[in-house]
Amino acid sequence: MAIDLPPVLPPVLADQAQVEALQSNSGQPIIESVADTPLKIFGNRHLSEEDVRTIVSGAATPSDAIISLTRRYYESGNLLMKVHYIRSIDAILVFVDQLTLTEVKGDPQAAAHFRDLEGDNDLTISEFDRERVLADLQATRAGYEYSISYEEGANNNVAMVFNRSDKADAKLTEFVVEANNKGSRFLGRYFGLAGVNHSFKDGTKVAAAYQTAFTDLGESRDGEELNQYSLSVDKPFTTGLYGVDLGYIEYERKLKVNSQNSTSGAGLTDLLGDLPLLGDVCGLLGLCGGTGNPESLGLDAEITQFALRGEQVLFSTPWQRITLNQRLELVDSTIEVQGASDKLLEEEYQVAELGAKYSRTSYQDQDSAPSQFSASLKLRAGFGDGGTLDDYPAFRAAYQAQFPGEPVPEVVAQARTAEFIALRPEANYQLKVADNLAWVSTAKAQFADEQVPQQQQFILGGMDTLSAYLPGILVGDEGYFADTRLESRYTWNDFIVVPSVFVEYGGAWYNNAGSPQGDEQTIGDAGLRLKVNYKSFLYTEIVAARPVYDDVADDDRLDDLEADFYWRIRATF
């Protein structure tokens, strides 16, 4: 950490004047003997009498008892506890005093985060650590390290001084290059990414990246071209971490259409996937130049996303943390048939998000193994209208007029709404079960009250969820996913190798729809994963999984989207 917790105030020998002043204000002492020497402890405030007696009686010498008592106050979460001691004729007198933090001094950038602690006469670890989290992030990005010292004054006052130094191996700019076959819900299987991250001395971080699909390498999923740009800027302030995200995607697809083979309209569940009914609907909406059933359709798509986000630390210790986060996002997503003036999909809306996260770290002790747990919950509310959103009545009337007697597709772009409420819970747990062996489990879900816009749907498949299949194997307004794995960790020279075996299970379904789209579709798989790190320069990952269970309406789609294995390699320099 660039900024650690403040050090323990060491016990000091008191002089006679201090003893008289302390003894007059300390009340009755706790008396306990160690090595046949009585210790009289005055001024205890934060520990129980039983704790004090246990600490003192368990020490080998009086000096050990005083040091252990000082350490216990610190470990119990009470900072700036000053212990004075002096030997009298028949005992050792120990005086415990709580100092008041009157001033924060030193480097202005770090000190600014702790100004609100000035005047605190009962400073705790949780109060300090809550401010330390953002200060540490800012210092790490700026390439600084800090040591903390004290300047003691009269009347139990103390100043905390932040002393800055430059971190020797700090790297403010990183370049990233990656190649992978992770696939995409949109198109393609093979991708390349190039990005740059730069941190400024005030803690501001800028990250920019460009990604493209190599559609000529096969398995393009009808893709012709992909250009994806992202830009993120954020900065730690004394009140929280605040930032801006901007993303832009454009891609082209050349879809083969076979409307004669479709009776259920299932293809309309994902306008970026298999579209057996697209020819009919395209002609119905007058977007295909008068051709009702074309053999192929060229699609141009654009997705623009802009977001403001913030995160605050509500509570923090070295063992637990609670954070609050907010996000306000604007989304503009369109798909149009090449050569047509109108849009097949047009979704422009806003999403407000409020979330909270709790994390806990347990360290090794006599009774339990080390573990980590985190849980988060996000509430998302959408608003906006226009385009193809909330236009299902008009779509249904036009469809029935064009295809009398045919069932009207229920999961289409026109059935989606921007006026939705969604909950997104997520939990992660990691437990050390043996040397170099850990058990890791994760779970996440989405629950919504309506058919949500395309960019808000719950998507499964790909390298990280249901790895036996390509991204988009399961799509819905609602869904869930869980996995559990055993992973080992080995270090050899500058290499870190992490093999694991895992099992995954997930499901998804659409709202306001009958069978089969409204039914829960579920898939399970199992596989192996291997991660390799070489210093901080090279990272590679390989994943191979095979199906073990499925309950879906379209078995042919499972075969079409089954993946052999995934890989990625990333260089950072």
CSV table of C-alpha atoms in Angstrom, one decimal, residues 457-462 465-466 469-479 506-509 521-523:
chain,number,residue,atom,x,y,z
A,457,GLN,CA,-30.2,-7.9,-21.2
A,458,PHE,CA,-28.7,-10.7,-19.2
A,459,ILE,CA,-26.1,-12.5,-21.4
A,460,LEU,CA,-24.4,-15.9,-20.8
A,461,GLY,CA,-21.8,-17.7,-22.7
A,462,GLY,CA,-18.2,-17.0,-23.5
A,465,THR,CA,-19.7,-17.7,-18.2
A,466,LEU,CA,-20.9,-21.1,-19.6
A,469,TYR,CA,-20.5,-22.1,-25.6
A,470,LEU,CA,-20.1,-18.8,-27.5
A,471,PRO,CA,-21.4,-15.5,-26.0
A,472,GLY,CA,-25.1,-15.2,-26.3
A,473,ILE,CA,-26.0,-18.9,-25.9
A,474,LEU,CA,-28.5,-17.7,-23.3
A,475,VAL,CA,-30.1,-14.3,-23.5
A,476,GLY,CA,-33.0,-12.9,-21.5
A,477,ASP,CA,-34.4,-10.0,-19.5
A,478,GLU,CA,-33.8,-12.1,-16.4
A,479,GLY,CA,-31.3,-14.8,-15.5
A,506,GLY,CA,-26.9,-20.7,-15.6
A,507,GLY,CA,-30.3,-19.8,-16.9
A,508,ALA,CA,-32.2,-17.0,-18.7
A,509,TRP,CA,-35.7,-16.1,-19.8
A,521,GLN,CA,-33.7,-22.0,-20.4
A,522,THR,CA,-30.8,-23.6,-18.5
A,523,ILE,CA,-27.3,-24.9,-19.3
